[in-house]
């Protein structure tokens, strides 16, 4: 069995994992992921009990219970790179023996649910709606670095999309990855289904033009008009593809749910979106509390 070198899996002197600073026993099987460290407190205030609070850089964690179920809430910061760190280290906490640096024979499956904010790119999606990313589209290229990428991705829709938009070969090859089917069915009654793009940036990668013009100023129009057997691309965010992809490769359940705070077609945004986010959090917690 492979022993993972110290340079590949860095363990701190106190036995915690390098970036998250968590000990294996501090991790619950149900993990809520948020981008903003300040949102961890917003989630944790719903908890009935708290057993630990850990903070390092942008990674803030609280583990406790909600309606009798043990849960962890973790802030990842913004972007795909931080998801690569967070999900890899969460998996290591669950499935690597830190004493031997070897994979555990008995694997532990985590349920990873990201709660975020997003901008809609279809005119019928309203600010305040909750979109469940049934499929995530990675504009980031992260999953292309991992063996098994094609085994978990939908290659047919990927090909159709690239042909539809005339994908620029300068950009990373996009990948389409589905959320966990059990989670999709579980949240179906409280969310709207969508195909969500995870972009590697907030501005040009999402078609925004401040001073620097995007490489393809019409890309968002092409994205909006893409139709795959009646399914449309619905919204932009910045983390969901890597979460879904890494989880699928590792054997975990994962999903992304976003509150819509901007309407890109109507070109409006609601900066007072906290009530929507709070409702999304309470709804998700109630659903996770009864998830098997």
PDB file of C-alpha atoms in Angstrom:
ATOM      1  CA  UNK A   1       0.000   0.000   0.000  1.00  0.00           C
ATOM      2  CA  UNK A   2       1.277   3.458  -0.914  1.00  0.00           C
ATOM      3  CA  UNK A   3       2.629   5.633   1.867  1.00  0.00           C
ATOM      4  CA  UNK A   4       1.909   9.297   1.149  1.00  0.00           C
ATOM      5  CA  UNK A   5       5.109  11.392   1.472  1.00  0.00           C
ATOM      6  CA  UNK A   6       5.237  14.241   3.984  1.00  0.00           C
ATOM      7  CA  UNK A   7       5.679  16.735   1.140  1.00  0.00           C
ATOM      8  CA  UNK A   8       2.416  15.564  -0.513  1.00  0.00           C
ATOM      9  CA  UNK A   9       0.218  15.478   2.590  1.00  0.00           C
ATOM     10  CA  UNK A  10       1.451  18.064   5.073  1.00  0.00           C
ATOM     11  CA  UNK A  11       0.459  17.443   8.682  1.00  0.00           C
ATOM     12  CA  UNK A  12       1.059  20.162  11.261  1.00  0.00           C
ATOM     13  CA  UNK A  13       2.960  19.515  14.498  1.00  0.00           C
ATOM     14  CA  UNK A  14      -0.325  19.354  16.430  1.00  0.00           C
ATOM     15  CA  UNK A  15      -1.620  16.573  14.165  1.00  0.00           C
ATOM     16  CA  UNK A  16      -3.942  18.811  12.157  1.00  0.00           C
ATOM     17  CA  UNK A  17      -4.023  19.012   8.371  1.00  0.00           C
ATOM     18  CA  UNK A  18      -1.977  21.771   6.757  1.00  0.00           C
ATOM     19  CA  UNK A  19      -4.423  24.437   5.538  1.00  0.00           C
ATOM     20  CA  UNK A  20      -7.664  23.662   7.361  1.00  0.00           C
ATOM     21  CA  UNK A  21      -5.902  23.058  10.718  1.00  0.00           C
ATOM     22  CA  UNK A  22      -8.509  20.387  11.515  1.00  0.00           C
ATOM     23  CA  UNK A  23      -7.970  17.126  13.359  1.00  0.00           C
ATOM     24  CA  UNK A  24      -9.667  14.025  11.909  1.00  0.00           C
ATOM     25  CA  UNK A  25     -12.001  13.717  14.885  1.00  0.00           C
ATOM     26  CA  UNK A  26     -13.267  17.289  14.389  1.00  0.00           C
ATOM     27  CA  UNK A  27     -14.896  16.483  11.038  1.00  0.00           C
ATOM     28  CA  UNK A  28     -18.564  15.487  10.744  1.00  0.00           C
ATOM     29  CA  UNK A  29     -19.894  13.325   7.910  1.00  0.00           C
ATOM     30  CA  UNK A  30     -22.143  16.189   6.773  1.00  0.00           C
ATOM     31  CA  UNK A  31     -20.208  19.270   5.671  1.00  0.00           C
ATOM     32  CA  UNK A  32     -21.635  22.622   4.593  1.00  0.00           C
ATOM     33  CA  UNK A  33     -19.246  24.687   2.485  1.00  0.00           C
ATOM     34  CA  UNK A  34     -19.491  28.478   2.205  1.00  0.00           C
ATOM     35  CA  UNK A  35     -17.127  30.918   0.552  1.00  0.00           C
ATOM     36  CA  UNK A  36     -17.197  33.800   3.019  1.00  0.00           C
ATOM     37  CA  UNK A  37     -15.613  33.121   6.448  1.00  0.00           C
ATOM     38  CA  UNK A  38     -18.209  35.482   7.899  1.00  0.00           C
ATOM     39  CA  UNK A  39     -20.972  33.192   6.676  1.00  0.00           C
ATOM     40  CA  UNK A  40     -19.743  30.384   8.933  1.00  0.00           C
ATOM     41  CA  UNK A  41     -21.146  32.227  11.953  1.00  0.00           C
ATOM     42  CA  UNK A  42     -24.436  32.708  10.111  1.00  0.00           C
ATOM     43  CA  UNK A  43     -24.737  28.941   9.621  1.00  0.00           C
ATOM     44  CA  UNK A  44     -23.435  28.031  13.071  1.00  0.00           C
ATOM     45  CA  UNK A  45     -25.940  30.275  14.841  1.00  0.00           C
ATOM     46  CA  UNK A  46     -28.591  27.730  13.826  1.00  0.00           C
ATOM     47  CA  UNK A  47     -26.673  24.904  15.544  1.00  0.00           C
ATOM     48  CA  UNK A  48     -28.030  23.512  18.809  1.00  0.00           C
ATOM     49  CA  UNK A  49     -24.540  22.685  20.099  1.00  0.00           C
ATOM     50  CA  UNK A  50     -20.945  23.509  19.125  1.00  0.00           C
ATOM     51  CA  UNK A  51     -18.022  21.222  19.850  1.00  0.00           C
ATOM     52  CA  UNK A  52     -15.149  23.029  18.116  1.00  0.00           C
ATOM     53  CA  UNK A  53     -14.221  26.208  16.276  1.00  0.00           C
ATOM     54  CA  UNK A  54     -11.019  26.355  14.210  1.00  0.00           C
ATOM     55  CA  UNK A  55      -9.662  29.161  12.050  1.00  0.00           C
ATOM     56  CA  UNK A  56      -6.666  29.493   9.715  1.00  0.00           C
ATOM     57  CA  UNK A  57      -6.413  32.038   6.899  1.00  0.00           C
ATOM     58  CA  UNK A  58      -9.721  32.017   4.990  1.00  0.00           C
ATOM     59  CA  UNK A  59     -10.580  28.550   6.292  1.00  0.00           C
ATOM     60  CA  UNK A  60     -12.911  28.822   9.279  1.00  0.00           C
ATOM     61  CA  UNK A  61     -14.655  25.750  10.689  1.00  0.00           C
ATOM     62  CA  UNK A  62     -17.364  25.076  13.251  1.00  0.00           C
ATOM     63  CA  UNK A  63     -18.550  21.563  14.072  1.00  0.00           C
ATOM     64  CA  UNK A  64     -21.718  21.055  16.075  1.00  0.00           C
ATOM     65  CA  UNK A  65     -25.199  19.573  15.910  1.00  0.00           C
ATOM     66  CA  UNK A  66     -28.458  20.676  14.308  1.00  0.00           C
ATOM     67  CA  UNK A  67     -31.664  18.883  15.268  1.00  0.00           C
ATOM     68  CA  UNK A  68     -29.575  16.014  16.581  1.00  0.00           C
ATOM     69  CA  UNK A  69     -27.367  15.615  13.509  1.00  0.00           C
ATOM     70  CA  UNK A  70     -23.639  16.302  13.657  1.00  0.00           C
ATOM     71  CA  UNK A  71     -22.520  18.807  11.012  1.00  0.00           C
ATOM     72  CA  UNK A  72     -19.428  20.784  10.055  1.00  0.00           C
ATOM     73  CA  UNK A  73     -19.532  24.187   8.355  1.00  0.00           C
ATOM     74  CA  UNK A  74     -16.352  25.307   6.598  1.00  0.00           C
ATOM     75  CA  UNK A  75     -15.456  28.459   4.684  1.00  0.00           C
ATOM     76  CA  UNK A  76     -13.341  27.808   1.607  1.00  0.00           C
ATOM     77  CA  UNK A  77     -12.693  31.348   0.424  1.00  0.00           C
ATOM     78  CA  UNK A  78     -13.268  32.247  -3.216  1.00  0.00           C
ATOM     79  CA  UNK A  79     -12.348  30.168  -6.222  1.00  0.00           C
ATOM     80  CA  UNK A  80     -11.562  26.758  -7.631  1.00  0.00           C
ATOM     81  CA  UNK A  81      -8.049  26.571  -6.177  1.00  0.00           C
ATOM     82  CA  UNK A  82      -9.432  26.783  -2.658  1.00  0.00           C
ATOM     83  CA  UNK A  83     -11.911  23.996  -3.426  1.00  0.00           C
ATOM     84  CA  UNK A  84      -8.997  21.808  -4.532  1.00  0.00           C
ATOM     85  CA  UNK A  85      -7.387  22.434  -1.135  1.00  0.00           C
ATOM     86  CA  UNK A  86     -10.562  22.101   0.927  1.00  0.00           C
ATOM     87  CA  UNK A  87     -11.997  18.940  -0.629  1.00  0.00           C
ATOM     88  CA  UNK A  88      -8.630  17.166  -0.800  1.00  0.00           C
ATOM     89  CA  UNK A  89      -7.927  17.919   2.856  1.00  0.00           C
ATOM     90  CA  UNK A  90     -11.450  16.968   3.959  1.00  0.00           C
ATOM     91  CA  UNK A  91     -11.056  13.648   2.151  1.00  0.00           C
ATOM     92  CA  UNK A  92      -7.667  13.094   3.773  1.00  0.00           C
ATOM     93  CA  UNK A  93      -9.152  13.761   7.217  1.00  0.00           C
ATOM     94  CA  UNK A  94     -11.803  11.138   6.490  1.00  0.00           C
ATOM     95  CA  UNK A  95      -9.857   8.494   4.598  1.00  0.00           C
ATOM     96  CA  UNK A  96      -6.148   8.688   5.417  1.00  0.00           C
ATOM     97  CA  UNK A  97      -4.564   7.297   8.582  1.00  0.00           C
ATOM     98  CA  UNK A  98      -2.334  10.163   9.690  1.00  0.00           C
ATOM     99  CA  UNK A  99      -0.126   7.837  11.751  1.00  0.00           C
ATOM    100  CA  UNK A 100       0.782   5.550   8.834  1.00  0.00           C
ATOM    101  CA  UNK A 101       0.123   8.036   5.983  1.00  0.00           C
ATOM    102  CA  UNK A 102      -1.820   5.327   4.173  1.00  0.00           C
ATOM    103  CA  UNK A 103      -5.387   5.142   2.890  1.00  0.00           C
ATOM    104  CA  UNK A 104      -7.813   3.527   5.291  1.00  0.00           C
ATOM    105  CA  UNK A 105      -9.222   0.195   4.147  1.00  0.00           C
ATOM    106  CA  UNK A 106     -12.725   1.240   5.196  1.00  0.00           C
ATOM    107  CA  UNK A 107     -13.660   4.411   3.327  1.00  0.00           C
ATOM    108  CA  UNK A 108     -15.827   7.121   4.860  1.00  0.00           C
ATOM    109  CA  UNK A 109     -18.276   8.940   2.585  1.00  0.00           C
ATOM    110  CA  UNK A 110     -18.824  12.632   3.233  1.00  0.00           C
ATOM    111  CA  UNK A 111     -21.835  14.692   2.193  1.00  0.00           C
ATOM    112  CA  UNK A 112     -20.567  18.048   0.923  1.00  0.00           C
ATOM    113  CA  UNK A 113     -23.109  20.787   0.213  1.00  0.00           C
ATOM    114  CA  UNK A 114     -21.962  24.198  -0.939  1.00  0.00           C
ATOM    115  CA  UNK A 115     -24.264  27.134  -0.179  1.00  0.00           C
ATOM    116  CA  UNK A 116     -23.342  30.161  -2.265  1.00  0.00           C
ATOM    117  CA  UNK A 117     -24.487  33.176  -4.229  1.00  0.00           C
ATOM    118  CA  UNK A 118     -24.787  33.440  -7.974  1.00  0.00           C
ATOM    119  CA  UNK A 119     -25.801  35.451 -11.019  1.00  0.00           C
ATOM    120  CA  UNK A 120     -28.549  34.203 -13.351  1.00  0.00           C
ATOM    121  CA  UNK A 121     -28.045  34.172 -17.122  1.00  0.00           C
ATOM    122  CA  UNK A 122     -31.602  33.253 -18.108  1.00  0.00           C
ATOM    123  CA  UNK A 123     -34.301  35.965 -18.082  1.00  0.00           C
ATOM    124  CA  UNK A 124     -36.909  33.875 -16.243  1.00  0.00           C
ATOM    125  CA  UNK A 125     -34.745  33.241 -13.165  1.00  0.00           C
ATOM    126  CA  UNK A 126     -35.455  35.811 -10.476  1.00  0.00           C
ATOM    127  CA  UNK A 127     -33.292  37.298  -7.749  1.00  0.00           C
ATOM    128  CA  UNK A 128     -33.941  35.406  -4.519  1.00  0.00           C
ATOM    129  CA  UNK A 129     -34.502  32.008  -6.139  1.00  0.00           C
ATOM    130  CA  UNK A 130     -32.454  28.974  -5.057  1.00  0.00           C
ATOM    131  CA  UNK A 131     -30.771  27.098  -7.908  1.00  0.00           C
ATOM    132  CA  UNK A 132     -29.536  23.532  -7.414  1.00  0.00           C
ATOM    133  CA  UNK A 133     -26.642  22.835  -9.784  1.00  0.00           C
ATOM    134  CA  UNK A 134     -27.761  19.493 -11.154  1.00  0.00           C
ATOM    135  CA  UNK A 135     -24.825  19.838 -13.546  1.00  0.00           C
ATOM    136  CA  UNK A 136     -21.759  22.028 -13.044  1.00  0.00           C
ATOM    137  CA  UNK A 137     -19.622  23.283 -15.917  1.00  0.00           C
ATOM    138  CA  UNK A 138     -15.956  23.772 -15.145  1.00  0.00           C
ATOM    139  CA  UNK A 139     -14.386  26.668 -17.039  1.00  0.00           C
ATOM    140  CA  UNK A 140     -11.428  26.315 -14.656  1.00  0.00           C
ATOM    141  CA  UNK A 141      -9.696  23.223 -16.029  1.00  0.00           C
ATOM    142  CA  UNK A 142      -8.967  21.797 -12.560  1.00  0.00           C
ATOM    143  CA  UNK A 143     -10.458  18.354 -13.125  1.00  0.00           C
ATOM    144  CA  UNK A 144      -8.358  17.980 -16.280  1.00  0.00           C
ATOM    145  CA  UNK A 145      -5.333  17.511 -13.996  1.00  0.00           C
ATOM    146  CA  UNK A 146      -6.833  14.427 -12.313  1.00  0.00           C
ATOM    147  CA  UNK A 147      -6.857  10.862 -13.607  1.00  0.00           C
ATOM    148  CA  UNK A 148     -10.390   9.591 -14.201  1.00  0.00           C
ATOM    149  CA  UNK A 149     -11.776  12.922 -15.386  1.00  0.00           C
ATOM    150  CA  UNK A 150     -13.569  11.418 -18.391  1.00  0.00           C
ATOM    151  CA  UNK A 151     -15.034   8.603 -16.286  1.00  0.00           C
ATOM    152  CA  UNK A 152     -17.131  11.010 -14.198  1.00  0.00           C
ATOM    153  CA  UNK A 153     -17.895  13.745 -16.755  1.00  0.00           C
ATOM    154  CA  UNK A 154     -20.668  13.979 -19.353  1.00  0.00           C
ATOM    155  CA  UNK A 155     -18.666  14.006 -22.586  1.00  0.00           C
ATOM    156  CA  UNK A 156     -21.694  14.282 -24.895  1.00  0.00           C
ATOM    157  CA  UNK A 157     -22.945  17.596 -23.513  1.00  0.00           C
ATOM    158  CA  UNK A 158     -19.349  18.821 -23.291  1.00  0.00           C
ATOM    159  CA  UNK A 159     -18.880  18.230 -27.026  1.00  0.00           C
ATOM    160  CA  UNK A 160     -22.222  19.832 -27.904  1.00  0.00           C
ATOM    161  CA  UNK A 161     -21.433  22.912 -25.816  1.00  0.00           C
ATOM    162  CA  UNK A 162     -17.971  23.433 -27.277  1.00  0.00           C
ATOM    163  CA  UNK A 163     -19.368  23.217 -30.795  1.00  0.00           C
ATOM    164  CA  UNK A 164     -22.253  25.583 -29.992  1.00  0.00           C
ATOM    165  CA  UNK A 165     -20.104  28.389 -28.579  1.00  0.00           C
ATOM    166  CA  UNK A 166     -17.066  27.829 -30.821  1.00  0.00           C
ATOM    167  CA  UNK A 167     -14.818  27.210 -27.822  1.00  0.00           C
ATOM    168  CA  UNK A 168     -11.528  29.125 -27.937  1.00  0.00           C
ATOM    169  CA  UNK A 169      -8.552  26.735 -27.824  1.00  0.00           C
ATOM    170  CA  UNK A 170      -6.659  29.252 -25.661  1.00  0.00           C
ATOM    171  CA  UNK A 171      -9.064  28.478 -22.812  1.00  0.00           C
ATOM    172  CA  UNK A 172      -9.024  25.355 -20.594  1.00  0.00           C
ATOM    173  CA  UNK A 173     -11.247  22.584 -21.917  1.00  0.00           C
ATOM    174  CA  UNK A 174     -14.581  22.785 -20.064  1.00  0.00           C
ATOM    175  CA  UNK A 175     -15.992  19.786 -18.212  1.00  0.00           C
ATOM    176  CA  UNK A 176     -19.588  18.906 -17.289  1.00  0.00           C
ATOM    177  CA  UNK A 177     -20.109  17.040 -14.022  1.00  0.00           C
ATOM    178  CA  UNK A 178     -23.366  16.067 -12.300  1.00  0.00           C
ATOM    179  CA  UNK A 179     -24.212  16.567  -8.647  1.00  0.00           C
ATOM    180  CA  UNK A 180     -24.955  13.528  -6.513  1.00  0.00           C
ATOM    181  CA  UNK A 181     -28.304  12.099  -7.630  1.00  0.00           C
ATOM    182  CA  UNK A 182     -29.512  11.399  -4.084  1.00  0.00           C
ATOM    183  CA  UNK A 183     -28.911  15.020  -3.089  1.00  0.00           C
ATOM    184  CA  UNK A 184     -30.639  16.276  -6.234  1.00  0.00           C
ATOM    185  CA  UNK A 185     -33.774  14.281  -5.449  1.00  0.00           C
ATOM    186  CA  UNK A 186     -33.637  15.271  -1.768  1.00  0.00           C
ATOM    187  CA  UNK A 187     -33.503  19.020  -2.483  1.00  0.00           C
ATOM    188  CA  UNK A 188     -35.743  18.963  -5.548  1.00  0.00           C
ATOM    189  CA  UNK A 189     -38.833  20.297  -3.766  1.00  0.00           C
ATOM    190  CA  UNK A 190     -37.096  23.411  -2.377  1.00  0.00           C
ATOM    191  CA  UNK A 191     -34.837  24.441  -5.270  1.00  0.00           C
ATOM    192  CA  UNK A 192     -34.846  25.105  -8.987  1.00  0.00           C
ATOM    193  CA  UNK A 193     -32.797  22.775 -11.193  1.00  0.00           C
ATOM    194  CA  UNK A 194     -29.974  24.297 -13.204  1.00  0.00           C
ATOM    195  CA  UNK A 195     -26.779  23.866 -15.169  1.00  0.00           C
ATOM    196  CA  UNK A 196     -24.228  26.126 -13.508  1.00  0.00           C
ATOM    197  CA  UNK A 197     -20.942  27.454 -14.855  1.00  0.00           C
ATOM    198  CA  UNK A 198     -18.068  27.648 -12.384  1.00  0.00           C
ATOM    199  CA  UNK A 199     -15.771  30.364 -13.702  1.00  0.00           C
ATOM    200  CA  UNK A 200     -12.095  30.862 -12.739  1.00  0.00           C
ATOM    201  CA  UNK A 201     -12.694  34.580 -12.165  1.00  0.00           C
ATOM    202  CA  UNK A 202     -15.400  37.148 -11.483  1.00  0.00           C
ATOM    203  CA  UNK A 203     -14.877  39.542 -14.364  1.00  0.00           C
ATOM    204  CA  UNK A 204     -13.909  38.467 -17.923  1.00  0.00           C
ATOM    205  CA  UNK A 205     -14.435  34.735 -17.193  1.00  0.00           C
ATOM    206  CA  UNK A 206     -18.075  35.602 -16.466  1.00  0.00           C
ATOM    207  CA  UNK A 207     -18.363  38.019 -19.385  1.00  0.00           C
ATOM    208  CA  UNK A 208     -17.962  41.224 -17.356  1.00  0.00           C
ATOM    209  CA  UNK A 209     -16.285  44.182 -19.030  1.00  0.00           C
ATOM    210  CA  UNK A 210     -14.877  46.874 -16.739  1.00  0.00           C
ATOM    211  CA  UNK A 211     -11.740  48.205 -18.467  1.00  0.00           C
ATOM    212  CA  UNK A 212     -10.360  45.008 -19.972  1.00  0.00           C
ATOM    213  CA  UNK A 213     -12.466  43.585 -22.776  1.00  0.00           C
ATOM    214  CA  UNK A 214     -13.252  39.834 -22.642  1.00  0.00           C
ATOM    215  CA  UNK A 215     -11.636  37.648 -25.310  1.00  0.00           C
ATOM    216  CA  UNK A 216     -15.110  36.805 -26.637  1.00  0.00           C
ATOM    217  CA  UNK A 217     -17.561  39.601 -25.863  1.00  0.00           C
ATOM    218  CA  UNK A 218     -20.448  37.455 -27.154  1.00  0.00           C
ATOM    219  CA  UNK A 219     -19.692  34.339 -25.112  1.00  0.00           C
ATOM    220  CA  UNK A 220     -22.522  34.950 -22.632  1.00  0.00           C
ATOM    221  CA  UNK A 221     -25.018  35.292 -25.493  1.00  0.00           C
ATOM    222  CA  UNK A 222     -23.888  31.916 -26.834  1.00  0.00           C
ATOM    223  CA  UNK A 223     -24.100  30.399 -23.353  1.00  0.00           C
ATOM    224  CA  UNK A 224     -27.622  31.764 -22.852  1.00  0.00           C
ATOM    225  CA  UNK A 225     -28.799  30.275 -26.169  1.00  0.00           C
ATOM    226  CA  UNK A 226     -27.322  26.804 -25.546  1.00  0.00           C
ATOM    227  CA  UNK A 227     -30.042  24.153 -25.272  1.00  0.00           C
ATOM    228  CA  UNK A 228     -29.299  20.494 -24.652  1.00  0.00           C
ATOM    229  CA  UNK A 229     -32.438  18.354 -24.853  1.00  0.00           C
ATOM    230  CA  UNK A 230     -34.439  21.117 -23.200  1.00  0.00           C
ATOM    231  CA  UNK A 231     -31.842  21.904 -20.541  1.00  0.00           C
ATOM    232  CA  UNK A 232     -30.291  25.381 -20.369  1.00  0.00           C
ATOM    233  CA  UNK A 233     -27.296  26.886 -18.607  1.00  0.00           C
ATOM    234  CA  UNK A 234     -28.807  28.935 -15.806  1.00  0.00           C
ATOM    235  CA  UNK A 235     -26.192  30.722 -13.707  1.00  0.00           C
ATOM    236  CA  UNK A 236     -22.572  31.572 -12.916  1.00  0.00           C
ATOM    237  CA  UNK A 237     -20.598  30.937  -9.741  1.00  0.00           C
ATOM    238  CA  UNK A 238     -16.954  30.060  -8.986  1.00  0.00           C
ATOM    239  CA  UNK A 239     -16.579  26.763  -7.111  1.00  0.00           C
ATOM    240  CA  UNK A 240     -19.178  24.098  -7.891  1.00  0.00           C
ATOM    241  CA  UNK A 241     -17.490  22.198 -10.726  1.00  0.00           C
ATOM    242  CA  UNK A 242     -14.381  21.291  -8.753  1.00  0.00           C
ATOM    243  CA  UNK A 243     -16.507  20.319  -5.751  1.00  0.00           C
ATOM    244  CA  UNK A 244     -18.704  17.978  -7.794  1.00  0.00           C
ATOM    245  CA  UNK A 245     -15.798  16.576  -9.789  1.00  0.00           C
ATOM    246  CA  UNK A 246     -13.410  15.875  -6.924  1.00  0.00           C
ATOM    247  CA  UNK A 247     -16.218  14.405  -4.822  1.00  0.00           C
ATOM    248  CA  UNK A 248     -17.226  12.067  -7.654  1.00  0.00           C
ATOM    249  CA  UNK A 249     -13.639  10.859  -8.070  1.00  0.00           C
ATOM    250  CA  UNK A 250     -13.231  10.376  -4.304  1.00  0.00           C
ATOM    251  CA  UNK A 251     -16.568   8.662  -3.674  1.00  0.00           C
ATOM    252  CA  UNK A 252     -18.289  11.453  -1.739  1.00  0.00           C
ATOM    253  CA  UNK A 253     -21.730  13.015  -2.246  1.00  0.00           C
ATOM    254  CA  UNK A 254     -21.653  16.669  -3.305  1.00  0.00           C
ATOM    255  CA  UNK A 255     -23.940  19.431  -4.498  1.00  0.00           C
ATOM    256  CA  UNK A 256     -24.051  23.203  -4.913  1.00  0.00           C
ATOM    257  CA  UNK A 257     -27.067  25.363  -4.099  1.00  0.00           C
ATOM    258  CA  UNK A 258     -26.945  29.087  -4.829  1.00  0.00           C
ATOM    259  CA  UNK A 259     -29.119  32.060  -4.014  1.00  0.00           C
ATOM    260  CA  UNK A 260     -29.526  34.245  -7.086  1.00  0.00           C
ATOM    261  CA  UNK A 261     -28.427  37.793  -6.220  1.00  0.00           C
ATOM    262  CA  UNK A 262     -27.825  39.190  -9.729  1.00  0.00           C
ATOM    263  CA  UNK A 263     -29.777  39.061 -12.989  1.00  0.00           C
ATOM    264  CA  UNK A 264     -27.159  39.317 -15.729  1.00  0.00           C
ATOM    265  CA  UNK A 265     -29.713  39.597 -18.552  1.00  0.00           C
ATOM    266  CA  UNK A 266     -31.704  42.384 -16.866  1.00  0.00           C
ATOM    267  CA  UNK A 267     -28.399  43.830 -15.594  1.00  0.00           C
ATOM    268  CA  UNK A 268     -29.563  44.329 -12.033  1.00  0.00           C
ATOM    269  CA  UNK A 269     -28.299  43.152  -8.659  1.00  0.00           C
ATOM    270  CA  UNK A 270     -29.659  43.053  -5.113  1.00  0.00           C
ATOM    271  CA  UNK A 271     -26.895  44.034  -2.683  1.00  0.00           C
ATOM    272  CA  UNK A 272     -29.254  43.465   0.258  1.00  0.00           C
ATOM    273  CA  UNK A 273     -29.323  39.708  -0.291  1.00  0.00           C
ATOM    274  CA  UNK A 274     -28.647  38.509   3.267  1.00  0.00           C
ATOM    275  CA  UNK A 275     -32.317  37.638   3.990  1.00  0.00           C
ATOM    276  CA  UNK A 276     -32.303  35.340   0.933  1.00  0.00           C
ATOM    277  CA  UNK A 277     -29.062  33.706   2.075  1.00  0.00           C
ATOM    278  CA  UNK A 278     -30.415  33.202   5.583  1.00  0.00           C
ATOM    279  CA  UNK A 279     -33.516  31.500   4.197  1.00  0.00           C
ATOM    280  CA  UNK A 280     -31.343  29.269   1.992  1.00  0.00           C
ATOM    281  CA  UNK A 281     -29.250  28.251   5.004  1.00  0.00           C
ATOM    282  CA  UNK A 282     -32.246  27.398   7.200  1.00  0.00           C
ATOM    283  CA  UNK A 283     -33.888  25.467   4.358  1.00  0.00           C
ATOM    284  CA  UNK A 284     -30.712  23.499   3.629  1.00  0.00           C
ATOM    285  CA  UNK A 285     -30.120  22.693   7.297  1.00  0.00           C
ATOM    286  CA  UNK A 286     -33.649  21.351   7.694  1.00  0.00           C
ATOM    287  CA  UNK A 287     -33.218  19.142   4.631  1.00  0.00           C
ATOM    288  CA  UNK A 288     -29.781  17.905   5.700  1.00  0.00           C
ATOM    289  CA  UNK A 289     -31.053  17.086   9.195  1.00  0.00           C
ATOM    290  CA  UNK A 290     -33.346  14.395   7.743  1.00  0.00           C
ATOM    291  CA  UNK A 291     -31.025  13.172   4.978  1.00  0.00           C
ATOM    292  CA  UNK A 292     -30.022   9.541   5.321  1.00  0.00           C
TER     293      UNK A 292
END
